[in-house]
XYZ file of C-alpha atoms in Angstrom:
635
model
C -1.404 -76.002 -16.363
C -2.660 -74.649 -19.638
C -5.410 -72.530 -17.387
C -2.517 -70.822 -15.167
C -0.548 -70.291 -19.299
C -3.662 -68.661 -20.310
C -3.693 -66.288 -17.538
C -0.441 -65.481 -17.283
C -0.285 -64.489 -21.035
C -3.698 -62.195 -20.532
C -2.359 -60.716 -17.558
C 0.769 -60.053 -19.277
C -1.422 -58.517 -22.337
C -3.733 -56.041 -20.122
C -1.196 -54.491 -18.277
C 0.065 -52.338 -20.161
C -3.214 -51.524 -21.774
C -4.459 -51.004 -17.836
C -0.934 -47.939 -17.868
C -2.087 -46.703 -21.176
C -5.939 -46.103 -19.838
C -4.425 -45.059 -16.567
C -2.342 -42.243 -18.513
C -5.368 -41.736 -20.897
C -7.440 -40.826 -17.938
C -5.006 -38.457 -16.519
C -4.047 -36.723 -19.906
C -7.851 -35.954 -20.393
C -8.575 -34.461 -16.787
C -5.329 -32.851 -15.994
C -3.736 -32.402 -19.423
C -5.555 -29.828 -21.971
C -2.677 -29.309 -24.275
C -1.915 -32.981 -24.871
C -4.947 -34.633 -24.515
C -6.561 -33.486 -28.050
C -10.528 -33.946 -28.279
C -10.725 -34.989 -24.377
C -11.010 -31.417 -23.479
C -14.089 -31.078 -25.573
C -15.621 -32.350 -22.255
C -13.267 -31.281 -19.772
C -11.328 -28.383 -18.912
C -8.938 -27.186 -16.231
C -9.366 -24.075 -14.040
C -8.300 -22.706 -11.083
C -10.170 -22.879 -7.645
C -9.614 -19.964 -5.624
C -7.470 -19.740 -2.108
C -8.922 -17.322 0.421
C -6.827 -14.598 1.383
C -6.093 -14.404 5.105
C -7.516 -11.555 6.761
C -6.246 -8.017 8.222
C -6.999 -7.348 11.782
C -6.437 -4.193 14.061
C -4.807 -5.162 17.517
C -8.296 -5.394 18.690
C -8.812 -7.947 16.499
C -10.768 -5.902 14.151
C -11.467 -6.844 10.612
C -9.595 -4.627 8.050
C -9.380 -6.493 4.855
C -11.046 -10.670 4.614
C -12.420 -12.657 2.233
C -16.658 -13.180 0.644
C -17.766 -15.903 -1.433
C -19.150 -14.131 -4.464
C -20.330 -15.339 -7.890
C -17.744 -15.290 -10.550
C -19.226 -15.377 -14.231
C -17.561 -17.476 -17.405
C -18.387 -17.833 -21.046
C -18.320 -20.602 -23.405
C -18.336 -18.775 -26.530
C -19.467 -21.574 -28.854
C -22.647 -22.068 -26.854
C -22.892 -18.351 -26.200
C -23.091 -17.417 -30.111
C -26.561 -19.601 -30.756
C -28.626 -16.613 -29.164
C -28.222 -13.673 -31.436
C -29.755 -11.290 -28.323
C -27.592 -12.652 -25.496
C -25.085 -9.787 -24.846
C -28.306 -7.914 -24.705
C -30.037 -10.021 -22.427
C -26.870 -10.454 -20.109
C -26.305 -6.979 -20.415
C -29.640 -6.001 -18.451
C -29.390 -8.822 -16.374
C -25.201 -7.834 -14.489
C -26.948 -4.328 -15.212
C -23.603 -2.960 -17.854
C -23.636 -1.065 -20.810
C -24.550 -3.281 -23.827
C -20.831 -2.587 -25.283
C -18.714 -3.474 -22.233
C -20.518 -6.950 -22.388
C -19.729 -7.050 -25.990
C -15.949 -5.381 -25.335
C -15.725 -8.556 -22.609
C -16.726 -10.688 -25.278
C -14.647 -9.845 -27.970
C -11.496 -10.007 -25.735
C -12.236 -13.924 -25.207
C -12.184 -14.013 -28.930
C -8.915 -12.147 -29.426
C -7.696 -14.579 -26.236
C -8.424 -17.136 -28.434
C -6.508 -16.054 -31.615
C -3.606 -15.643 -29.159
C -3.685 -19.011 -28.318
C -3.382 -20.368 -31.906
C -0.807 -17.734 -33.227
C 2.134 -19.433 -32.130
C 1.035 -23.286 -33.073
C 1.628 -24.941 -35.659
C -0.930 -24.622 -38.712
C -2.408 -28.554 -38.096
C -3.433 -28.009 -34.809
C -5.089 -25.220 -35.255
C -8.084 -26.383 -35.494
C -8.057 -28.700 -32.865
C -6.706 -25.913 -30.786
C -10.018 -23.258 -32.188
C -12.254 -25.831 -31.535
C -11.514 -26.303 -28.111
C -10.805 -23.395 -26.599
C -14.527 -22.413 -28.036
C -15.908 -25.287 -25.668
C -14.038 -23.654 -22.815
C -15.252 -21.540 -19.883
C -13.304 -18.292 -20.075
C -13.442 -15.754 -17.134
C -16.177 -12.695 -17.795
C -17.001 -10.964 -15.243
C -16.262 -11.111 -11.487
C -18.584 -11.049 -8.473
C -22.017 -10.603 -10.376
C -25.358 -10.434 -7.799
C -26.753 -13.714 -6.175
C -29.837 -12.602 -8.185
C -27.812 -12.630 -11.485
C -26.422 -15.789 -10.560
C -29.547 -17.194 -9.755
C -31.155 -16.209 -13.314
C -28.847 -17.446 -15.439
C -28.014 -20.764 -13.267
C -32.091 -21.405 -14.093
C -32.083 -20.639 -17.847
C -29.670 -22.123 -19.192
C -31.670 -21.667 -22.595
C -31.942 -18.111 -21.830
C -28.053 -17.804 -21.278
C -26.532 -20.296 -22.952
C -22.679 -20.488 -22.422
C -22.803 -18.845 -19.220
C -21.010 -20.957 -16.168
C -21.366 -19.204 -12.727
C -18.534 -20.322 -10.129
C -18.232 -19.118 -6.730
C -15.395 -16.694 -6.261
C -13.520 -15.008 -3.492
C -14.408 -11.132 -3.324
C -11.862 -8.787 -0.644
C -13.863 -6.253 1.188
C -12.268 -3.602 3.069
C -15.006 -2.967 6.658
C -13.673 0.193 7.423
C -13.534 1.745 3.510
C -11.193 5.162 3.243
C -9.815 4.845 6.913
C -6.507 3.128 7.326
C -6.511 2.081 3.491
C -2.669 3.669 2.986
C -1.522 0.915 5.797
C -4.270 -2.170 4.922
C -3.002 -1.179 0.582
C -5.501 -3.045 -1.880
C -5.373 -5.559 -4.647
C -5.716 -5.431 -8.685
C -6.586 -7.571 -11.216
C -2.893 -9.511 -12.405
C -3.921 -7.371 -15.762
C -2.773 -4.316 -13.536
C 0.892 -5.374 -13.897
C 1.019 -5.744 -16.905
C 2.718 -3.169 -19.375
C 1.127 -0.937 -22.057
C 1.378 -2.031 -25.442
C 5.335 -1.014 -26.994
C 4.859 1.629 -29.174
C 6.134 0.767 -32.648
C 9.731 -0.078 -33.285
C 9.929 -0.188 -29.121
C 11.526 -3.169 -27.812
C 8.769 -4.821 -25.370
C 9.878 -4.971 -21.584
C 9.241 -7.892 -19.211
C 6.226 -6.319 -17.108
C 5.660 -7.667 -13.672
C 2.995 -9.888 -14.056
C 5.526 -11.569 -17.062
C 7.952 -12.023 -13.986
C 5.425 -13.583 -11.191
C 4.581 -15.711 -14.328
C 7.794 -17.038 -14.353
C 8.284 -17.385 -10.731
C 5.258 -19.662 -10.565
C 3.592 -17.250 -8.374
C 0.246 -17.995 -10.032
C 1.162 -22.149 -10.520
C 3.584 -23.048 -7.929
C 2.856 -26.328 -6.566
C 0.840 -27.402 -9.628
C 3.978 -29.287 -10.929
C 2.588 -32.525 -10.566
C -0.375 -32.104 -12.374
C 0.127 -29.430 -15.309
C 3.456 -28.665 -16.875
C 4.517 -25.290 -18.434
C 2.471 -25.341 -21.456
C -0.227 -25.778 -19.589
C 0.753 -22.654 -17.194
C 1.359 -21.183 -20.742
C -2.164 -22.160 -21.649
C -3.926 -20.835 -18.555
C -2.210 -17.602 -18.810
C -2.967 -16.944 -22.201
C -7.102 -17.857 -21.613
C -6.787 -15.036 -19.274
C -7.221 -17.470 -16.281
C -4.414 -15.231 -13.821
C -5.895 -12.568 -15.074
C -8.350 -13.032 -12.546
C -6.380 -13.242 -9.394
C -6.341 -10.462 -7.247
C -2.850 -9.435 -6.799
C -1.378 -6.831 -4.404
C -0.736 -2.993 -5.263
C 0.912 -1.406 -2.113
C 0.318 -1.174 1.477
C 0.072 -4.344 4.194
C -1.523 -6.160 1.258
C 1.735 -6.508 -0.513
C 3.969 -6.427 2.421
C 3.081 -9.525 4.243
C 1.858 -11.500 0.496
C 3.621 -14.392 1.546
C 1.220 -15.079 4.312
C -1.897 -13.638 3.460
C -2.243 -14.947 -0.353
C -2.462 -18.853 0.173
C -2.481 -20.956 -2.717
C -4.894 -21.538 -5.251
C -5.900 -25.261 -5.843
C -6.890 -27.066 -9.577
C -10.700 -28.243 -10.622
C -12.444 -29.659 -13.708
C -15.357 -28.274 -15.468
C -16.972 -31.664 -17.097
C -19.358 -30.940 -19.521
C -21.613 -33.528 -20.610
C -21.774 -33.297 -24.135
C -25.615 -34.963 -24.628
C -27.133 -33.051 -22.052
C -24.996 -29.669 -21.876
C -24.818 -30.493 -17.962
C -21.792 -28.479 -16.279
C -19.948 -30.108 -12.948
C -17.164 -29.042 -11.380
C -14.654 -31.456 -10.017
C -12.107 -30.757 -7.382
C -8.544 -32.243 -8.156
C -6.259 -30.402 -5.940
C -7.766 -28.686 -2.687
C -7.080 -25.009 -2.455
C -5.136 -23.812 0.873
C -6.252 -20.584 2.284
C -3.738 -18.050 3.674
C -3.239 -16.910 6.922
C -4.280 -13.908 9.078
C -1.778 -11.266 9.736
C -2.884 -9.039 13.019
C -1.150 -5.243 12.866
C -0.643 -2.825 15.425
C -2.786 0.095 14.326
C -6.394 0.560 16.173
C -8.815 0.421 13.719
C -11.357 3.410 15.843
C -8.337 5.195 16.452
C -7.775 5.826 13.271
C -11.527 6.450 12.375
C -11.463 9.266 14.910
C -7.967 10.592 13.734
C -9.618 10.637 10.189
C -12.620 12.847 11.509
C -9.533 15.350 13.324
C -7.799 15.489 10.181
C -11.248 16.293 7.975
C -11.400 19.607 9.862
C -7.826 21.094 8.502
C -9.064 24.032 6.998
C -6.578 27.489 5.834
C -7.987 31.054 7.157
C -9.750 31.196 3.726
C -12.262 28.018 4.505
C -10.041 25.750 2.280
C -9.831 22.104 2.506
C -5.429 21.292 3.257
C -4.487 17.888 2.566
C -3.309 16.838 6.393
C -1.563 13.714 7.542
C -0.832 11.890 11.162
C 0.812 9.213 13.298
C 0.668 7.935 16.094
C 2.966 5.380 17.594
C 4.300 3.998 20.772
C 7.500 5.408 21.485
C 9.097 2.305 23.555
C 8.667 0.067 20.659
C 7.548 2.132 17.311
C 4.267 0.204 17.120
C 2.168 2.215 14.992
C -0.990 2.970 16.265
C -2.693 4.992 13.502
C -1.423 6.684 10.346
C -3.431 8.178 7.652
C -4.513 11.399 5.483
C -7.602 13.186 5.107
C -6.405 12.887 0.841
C -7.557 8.889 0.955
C -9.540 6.135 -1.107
C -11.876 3.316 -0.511
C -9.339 0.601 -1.526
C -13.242 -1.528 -2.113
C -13.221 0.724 -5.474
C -10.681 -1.025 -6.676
C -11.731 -4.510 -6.517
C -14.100 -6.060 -9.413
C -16.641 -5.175 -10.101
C -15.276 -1.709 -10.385
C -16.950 1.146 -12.292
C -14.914 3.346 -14.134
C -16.230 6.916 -12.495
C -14.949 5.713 -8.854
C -11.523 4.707 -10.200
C -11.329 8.081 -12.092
C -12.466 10.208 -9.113
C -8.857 8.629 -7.348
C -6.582 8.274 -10.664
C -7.212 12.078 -11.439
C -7.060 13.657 -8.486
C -3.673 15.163 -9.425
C -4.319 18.294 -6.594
C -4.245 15.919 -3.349
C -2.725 12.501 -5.070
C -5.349 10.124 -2.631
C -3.602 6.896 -3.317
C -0.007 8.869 -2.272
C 0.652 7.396 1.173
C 1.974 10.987 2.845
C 3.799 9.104 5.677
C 5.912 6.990 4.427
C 6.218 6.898 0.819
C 9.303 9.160 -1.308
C 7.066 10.846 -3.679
C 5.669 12.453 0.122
C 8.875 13.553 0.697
C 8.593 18.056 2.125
C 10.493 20.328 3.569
C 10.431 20.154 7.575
C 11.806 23.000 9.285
C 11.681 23.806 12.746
C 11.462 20.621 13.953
C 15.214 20.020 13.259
C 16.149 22.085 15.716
C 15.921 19.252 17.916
C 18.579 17.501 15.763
C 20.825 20.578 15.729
C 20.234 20.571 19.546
C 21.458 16.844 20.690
C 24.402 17.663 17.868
C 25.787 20.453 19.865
C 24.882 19.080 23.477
C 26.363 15.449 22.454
C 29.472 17.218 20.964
C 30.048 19.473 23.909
C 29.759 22.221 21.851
C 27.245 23.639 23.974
C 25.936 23.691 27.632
C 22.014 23.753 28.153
C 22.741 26.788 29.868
C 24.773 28.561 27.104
C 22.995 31.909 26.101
C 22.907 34.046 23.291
C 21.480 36.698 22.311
C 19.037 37.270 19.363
C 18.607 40.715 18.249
C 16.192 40.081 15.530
C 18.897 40.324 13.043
C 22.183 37.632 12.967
C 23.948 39.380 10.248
C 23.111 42.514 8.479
C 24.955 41.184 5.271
C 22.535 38.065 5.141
C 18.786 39.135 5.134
C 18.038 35.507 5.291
C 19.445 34.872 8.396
C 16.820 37.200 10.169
C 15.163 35.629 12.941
C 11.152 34.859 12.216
C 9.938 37.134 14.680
C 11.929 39.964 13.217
C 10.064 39.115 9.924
C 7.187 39.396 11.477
C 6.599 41.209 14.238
C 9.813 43.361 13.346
C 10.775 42.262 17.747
C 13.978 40.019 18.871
C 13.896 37.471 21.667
C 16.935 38.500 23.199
C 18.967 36.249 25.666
C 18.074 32.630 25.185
C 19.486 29.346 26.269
C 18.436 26.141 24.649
C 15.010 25.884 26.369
C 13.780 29.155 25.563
C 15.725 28.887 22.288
C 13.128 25.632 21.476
C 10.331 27.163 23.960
C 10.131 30.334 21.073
C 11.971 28.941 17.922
C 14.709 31.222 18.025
C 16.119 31.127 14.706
C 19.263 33.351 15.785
C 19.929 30.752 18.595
C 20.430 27.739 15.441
C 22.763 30.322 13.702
C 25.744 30.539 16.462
C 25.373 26.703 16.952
C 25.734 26.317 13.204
C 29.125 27.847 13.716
C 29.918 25.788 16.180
C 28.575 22.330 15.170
C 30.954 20.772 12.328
C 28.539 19.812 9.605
C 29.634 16.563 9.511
C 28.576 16.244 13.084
C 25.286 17.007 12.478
C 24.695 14.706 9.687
C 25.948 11.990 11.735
C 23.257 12.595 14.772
C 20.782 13.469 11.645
C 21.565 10.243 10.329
C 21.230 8.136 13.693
C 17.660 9.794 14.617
C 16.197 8.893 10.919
C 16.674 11.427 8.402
C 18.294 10.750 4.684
C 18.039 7.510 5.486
C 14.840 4.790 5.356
C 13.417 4.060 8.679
C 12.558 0.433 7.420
C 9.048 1.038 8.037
C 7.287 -2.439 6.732
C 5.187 -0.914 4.171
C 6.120 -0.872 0.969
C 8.215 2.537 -1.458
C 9.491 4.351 1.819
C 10.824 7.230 0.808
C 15.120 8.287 1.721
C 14.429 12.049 1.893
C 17.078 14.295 1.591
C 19.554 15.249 4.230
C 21.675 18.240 2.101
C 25.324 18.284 3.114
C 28.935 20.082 1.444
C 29.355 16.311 -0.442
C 25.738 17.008 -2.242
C 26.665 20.347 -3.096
C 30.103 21.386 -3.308
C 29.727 25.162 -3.456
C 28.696 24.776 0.252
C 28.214 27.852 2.213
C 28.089 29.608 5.710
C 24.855 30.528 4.377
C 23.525 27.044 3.681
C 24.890 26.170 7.146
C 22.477 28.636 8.696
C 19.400 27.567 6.727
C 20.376 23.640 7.180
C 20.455 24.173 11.263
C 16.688 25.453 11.602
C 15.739 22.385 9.267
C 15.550 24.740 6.125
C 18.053 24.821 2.934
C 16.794 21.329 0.838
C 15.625 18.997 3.444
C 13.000 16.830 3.259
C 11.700 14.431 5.465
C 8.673 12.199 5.389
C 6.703 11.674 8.618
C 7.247 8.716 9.518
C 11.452 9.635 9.620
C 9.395 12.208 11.594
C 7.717 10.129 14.088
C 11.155 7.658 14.392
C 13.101 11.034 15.483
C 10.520 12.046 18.113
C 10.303 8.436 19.123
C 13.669 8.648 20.201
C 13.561 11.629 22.616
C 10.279 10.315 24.207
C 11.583 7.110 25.179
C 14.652 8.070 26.412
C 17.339 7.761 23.616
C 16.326 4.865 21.910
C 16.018 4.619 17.902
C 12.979 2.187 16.921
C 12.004 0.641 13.622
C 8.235 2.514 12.499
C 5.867 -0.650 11.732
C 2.861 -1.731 11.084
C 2.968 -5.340 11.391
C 4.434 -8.504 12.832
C 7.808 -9.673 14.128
C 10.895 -8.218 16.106
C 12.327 -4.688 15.905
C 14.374 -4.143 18.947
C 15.312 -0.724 19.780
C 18.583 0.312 19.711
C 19.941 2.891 22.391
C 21.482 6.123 20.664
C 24.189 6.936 23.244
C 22.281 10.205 24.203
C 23.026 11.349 27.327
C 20.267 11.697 30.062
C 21.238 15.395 30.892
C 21.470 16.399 27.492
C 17.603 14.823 26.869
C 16.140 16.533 29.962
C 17.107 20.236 28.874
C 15.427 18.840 25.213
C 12.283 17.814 26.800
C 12.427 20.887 29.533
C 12.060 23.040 25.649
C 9.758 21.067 24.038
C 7.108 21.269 27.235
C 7.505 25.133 27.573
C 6.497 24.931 23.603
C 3.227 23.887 24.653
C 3.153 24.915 28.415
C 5.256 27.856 28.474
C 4.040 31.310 28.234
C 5.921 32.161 24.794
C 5.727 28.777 23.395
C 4.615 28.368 20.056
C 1.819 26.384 20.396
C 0.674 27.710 23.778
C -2.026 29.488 22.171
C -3.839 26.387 21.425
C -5.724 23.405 23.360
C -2.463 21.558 23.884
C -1.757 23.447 26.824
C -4.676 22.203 28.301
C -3.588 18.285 27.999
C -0.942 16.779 28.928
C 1.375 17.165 25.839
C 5.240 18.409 24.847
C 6.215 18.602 21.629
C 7.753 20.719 18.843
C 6.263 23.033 15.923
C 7.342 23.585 12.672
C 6.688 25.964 9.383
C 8.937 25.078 6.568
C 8.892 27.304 3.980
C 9.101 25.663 0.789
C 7.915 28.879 -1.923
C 9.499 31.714 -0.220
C 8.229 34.216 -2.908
C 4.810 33.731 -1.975
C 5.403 32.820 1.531
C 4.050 29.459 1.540
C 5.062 26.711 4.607
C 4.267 23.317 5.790
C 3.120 23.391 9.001
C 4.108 20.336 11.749
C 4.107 19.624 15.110
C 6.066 16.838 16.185
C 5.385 15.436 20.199
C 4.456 12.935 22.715
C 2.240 12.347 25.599
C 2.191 12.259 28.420
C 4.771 15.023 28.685
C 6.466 12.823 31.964
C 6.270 9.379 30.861
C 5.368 9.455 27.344
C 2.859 6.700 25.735
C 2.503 8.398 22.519
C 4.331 9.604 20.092
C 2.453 11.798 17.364
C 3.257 13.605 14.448
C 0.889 16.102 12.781
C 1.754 17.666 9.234
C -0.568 19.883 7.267
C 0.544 20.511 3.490
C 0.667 24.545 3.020
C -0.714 24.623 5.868
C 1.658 27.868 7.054
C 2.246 28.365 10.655
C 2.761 25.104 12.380
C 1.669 26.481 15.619
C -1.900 27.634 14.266
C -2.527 24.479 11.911
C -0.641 21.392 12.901
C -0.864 22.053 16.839
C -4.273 22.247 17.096
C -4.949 19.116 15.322
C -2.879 17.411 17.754
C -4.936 18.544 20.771
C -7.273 16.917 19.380
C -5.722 13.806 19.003
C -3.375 13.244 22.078
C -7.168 14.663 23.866
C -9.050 11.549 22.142
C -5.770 9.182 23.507
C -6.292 10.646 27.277
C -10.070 9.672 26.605
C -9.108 6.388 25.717
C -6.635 6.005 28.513
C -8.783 6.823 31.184
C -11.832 4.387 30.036
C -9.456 1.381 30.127
């Protein structure tokens, strides 16, 4: 009996002491802030989660995933070789002073830390965060790694991890759909100037919507978040800028899991312990065709003016049935791989200052890529006035060159320039040979508000919902924008003049329409459901449409007859939209799909002050819709 009191008593005695080592234990693996002089041995990090990859519809790799080796600094251990910023310096081959500049900012990290604690912790606080590894440099060589990994004497203070490095296969082609990713530091704001209230940046917002810690709940609290931010820790996650990269995040980012660096305070021995597992994302498969777009790329390369200079020229392609975007790009691209660490400062500036062709601009889709279209609206204008019943396909009129004497602008462009007319023309012809004069007398006939409406429906002034991120609205001008509306404007506003702007991709969803047979389709990229949704056009009304645009390429006064679209199988529209009509400077398009019958692609071609659309633009999309027959007839 007095055994079992005995036990009882002890048992009584160690349990809580067993809860108090228990806690202990977990306050001094998990807990930096609270455990006090347990993190001179052991601090927390992050382990990295592999993004999912980006894959063409081939299956393709756009964007994945490397292991690389990721470099950190204990700064205490660092300082007891007065040459080792040399030393390192030649070794990750940098400049002596951005090794030093890294350096520095670990101390000013530091500093940060202990500003807002109270003056007895302090040193506690100094001490440690001198014994911690602090992030230096990203993705140095396996040879680097090597060296310093065996001399530890040599580099003392220097912890290599492996990392997680993105690498973009197919470099400048495709990177305004694939996007890249930035350092978290890339979100945040400048520095408020003085007296200027400080804003919440976007990396302050992620922050606090545990987009760098969510699901850590259980084993760090917010001061530790607090903690890990201010060591500079989410710094060093990649986060996304723009393109697919951003759009589908969710999937592709995965989530980051927790280790332990345990330092061994006899021996100086490093280990890294694994407390929660990191979860890689997933892979997100697009529509586009990675070679397509390669080729397209090469096409677009060769957009030259009649003076041998380079024009910035963009182009889609899509499927018309279901808006599936085959390729879209711009001869004015980047190598999104410049952007990921370690970057060098002459390949970032060769994109950032590029203020002439804007290479990070995406020119399909984005609002900043927002022109002037022209010609091309005449389709527009055209299903307004058949749909309304203000006109019959077989309505003529006649174009003498001039449509009114007391309105110079209203001249038809083959007056201007060939001082001719095209006399009586019905709505074929009047698309066949651009009749400007043909647009006038339906512009007096088509109530503006009409015409917005059908603008409207087919895509313009309006987002397409494109799933890429910034889509431009462009700007579909009407008597409610500008209240000292005219006749005049009327005119200019019918042949896709006066202050419209489109991007391509509104474009391409507008053209997708009349090749599949009255159907408006959401543009995309990626994933998911986007039914189409029919238009109400009528089938007659579409047939004397298409009957134009294939005399534009096929006929023998069509505007792009002149080129090699009329020898493959191709209808379609041109355009030259004058946007600096003192120096008579256009945009030239072409807007069409193949084949002419039963379309299977839509394209769109724009090349910036480029001129005539039927000498620039049409010729480039020869070429492509002649590399898509290729294809075709090799499956």
């Amino acid at each position: 009996m007095q055994r079992d009191r005995v036990l009882l008593v002890a048992t009584l005695l160690l349990l809580p002491l067993g809860g108090l080592e228990a806690r202990l234990a977990w306050l001094q693996v998990l807990r930096p802030g609270a455990a006090g002089g347990a993190l001179l041995n052991r601090s927390p990090d992050l382990a990295p989660a592999e993004r999912g990859r980006i894959l063409d519809r081939e299956g393709r790799v756009l964007a994945q995933d490397t292991w690389s080796f990721d470099l950190h600094v204990v700064v205490e251990e660092f300082e007891r070789r007065t040459q080792a910023p040399e030393e390192l310096a030649k070794l990750l081959d940098r400049p002596v002073p951005e090794v030093a500049q890294a350096i520095e900012e670990i101390y000013r990290k530091i500093e940060k830390l202990m500003q807002r604690r109270p003056e007895r912790e302090k040193p506690r606080i100094y001490a440690r965060e001198r014994r911690t590894p602090y992030p230096l440099f990203k993705a140095i060589s396996r040879e680097a790694a090597y060296a310093i990994e065996t001399n530890p004497d040599r580099f003392p203070g220097c912890v290599v991890r492996e990392g997680l490095r993105r690498i973009y296969p197919y470099g400048e082609v495709g990177a305004h759909v694939i996007g890249y990713l930035g350092p978290a530091t890339a979100l945040k704001n400048a520095p408020p100037r003085e007296g200027e209230v400080p804003k919440p940046s976007r990396f302050d917002a992620l922050l606090k919507q545990g987009y760098f810690s969510e699901g850590f709940e259980e084993w760090i609290d917010e001061d530790d978040v607090e903690f890990l931010a201010r060591r500079g820790i989410f710094d060093q996650i990649m986060v996304p800028i723009t393109g697919v990269e951003k759009t589908w995040d969710d999937k592709l980012r995965g989530h980051p899991g927790l280790v332990v660096l345990e330092r061994d305070p006899a021996t100086g021995n490093k280990n890294w312990v694994e407390q929660l597992k990191a979860r890689p994302g997933e892979d997100v498969k697009l529509s586009v065709d990675a070679e397509l777009m390669k080729d397209i790329a090469g096409i677009l390369a060769e957009a030259r003016g009649e003076d041998g200079e380079s024009k910035v020229a963009t182009a889609m392609v899509a499927d018309p049935a279901t808006g599936e975007i085959l390729a879209m790009g711009s001869n004015a691209s980047f190598d999104p791989n410049a952007f990921i660490p370690p970057t060098r400062k002459a390949d970032l500036d060769r994109y950032l200052d590029d203020r002439g062709r804007k290479p990070l601009r995406n020119r399909c889709s984005q609002g900043q890529a927002e022109v002037a279209l022209g010609s091309i609206f005449k389709i527009v204008s055209s299903v307004a006035a058949l749909q309304e019943g203000h006109v019959r396909p077989s309505d003529t009129f006649v174009c003498n060159g001039k449509y009114r004497a007391d309105l110079p602008s209203t001249n038809c462009w083959v007056w201007n320039r060939f001082k001719t007319m095209h006399g009586e023309v019905a709505l074929a012809s009047a698309l066949e040979q651009s009749c400007n004069c043909y647009f006038y007398s339906l512009a007096e006939r088509v109530p503006l508000g009409e015409l917005s409406a059908w603008a409207t429906r087919l895509g313009f002034g309006t987002r397409t919902g494109i799933d890429l991120p910034s889509e431009g609205d462009g700007n579909l001008p009407s008597p409610l924008t500008h209240p000292k509306w005219r006749i005049g404007d009327s005119y200019s506003l019918f042949i896709g003049q006066h202050e419209l702007t489109v991007t391509p991709v509104q474009v391409l969803k507008m053209i997708c329409a009349i090749a599949n047979g009255g159907n408006a389709v959401t543009p995309h990229v990626g994933p998911g459901e986007f039914p189409a949704r029919p238009l109400g056009i009528r089938p007659e009304n579409l047939a004397a449409i298409r009957e134009g645009l294939n005399a534009v390429v096929h006929g023998e006064h069509g505007t792009a007859h002149e080129t090699e679209l009329r020898n493959v199988d191709a209808a379609g529209k041109t355009g030259s939209a004058t946007w600096n009509v003192a120096h008579h400077r256009a945009h030239a398009w072409f807007a069409g799909y193949a084949p002419a019958d039963r379309p299977r692609y839509a394209i769109v071609v724009l090349v910036e002050d480029g001129g005539s659309g039927g000498h620039m633009a049409a010729p480039l999309a020869a070429k492509i819709v002649a590399r898509l027959q290729r294809a075709s007839e090799g499956r």
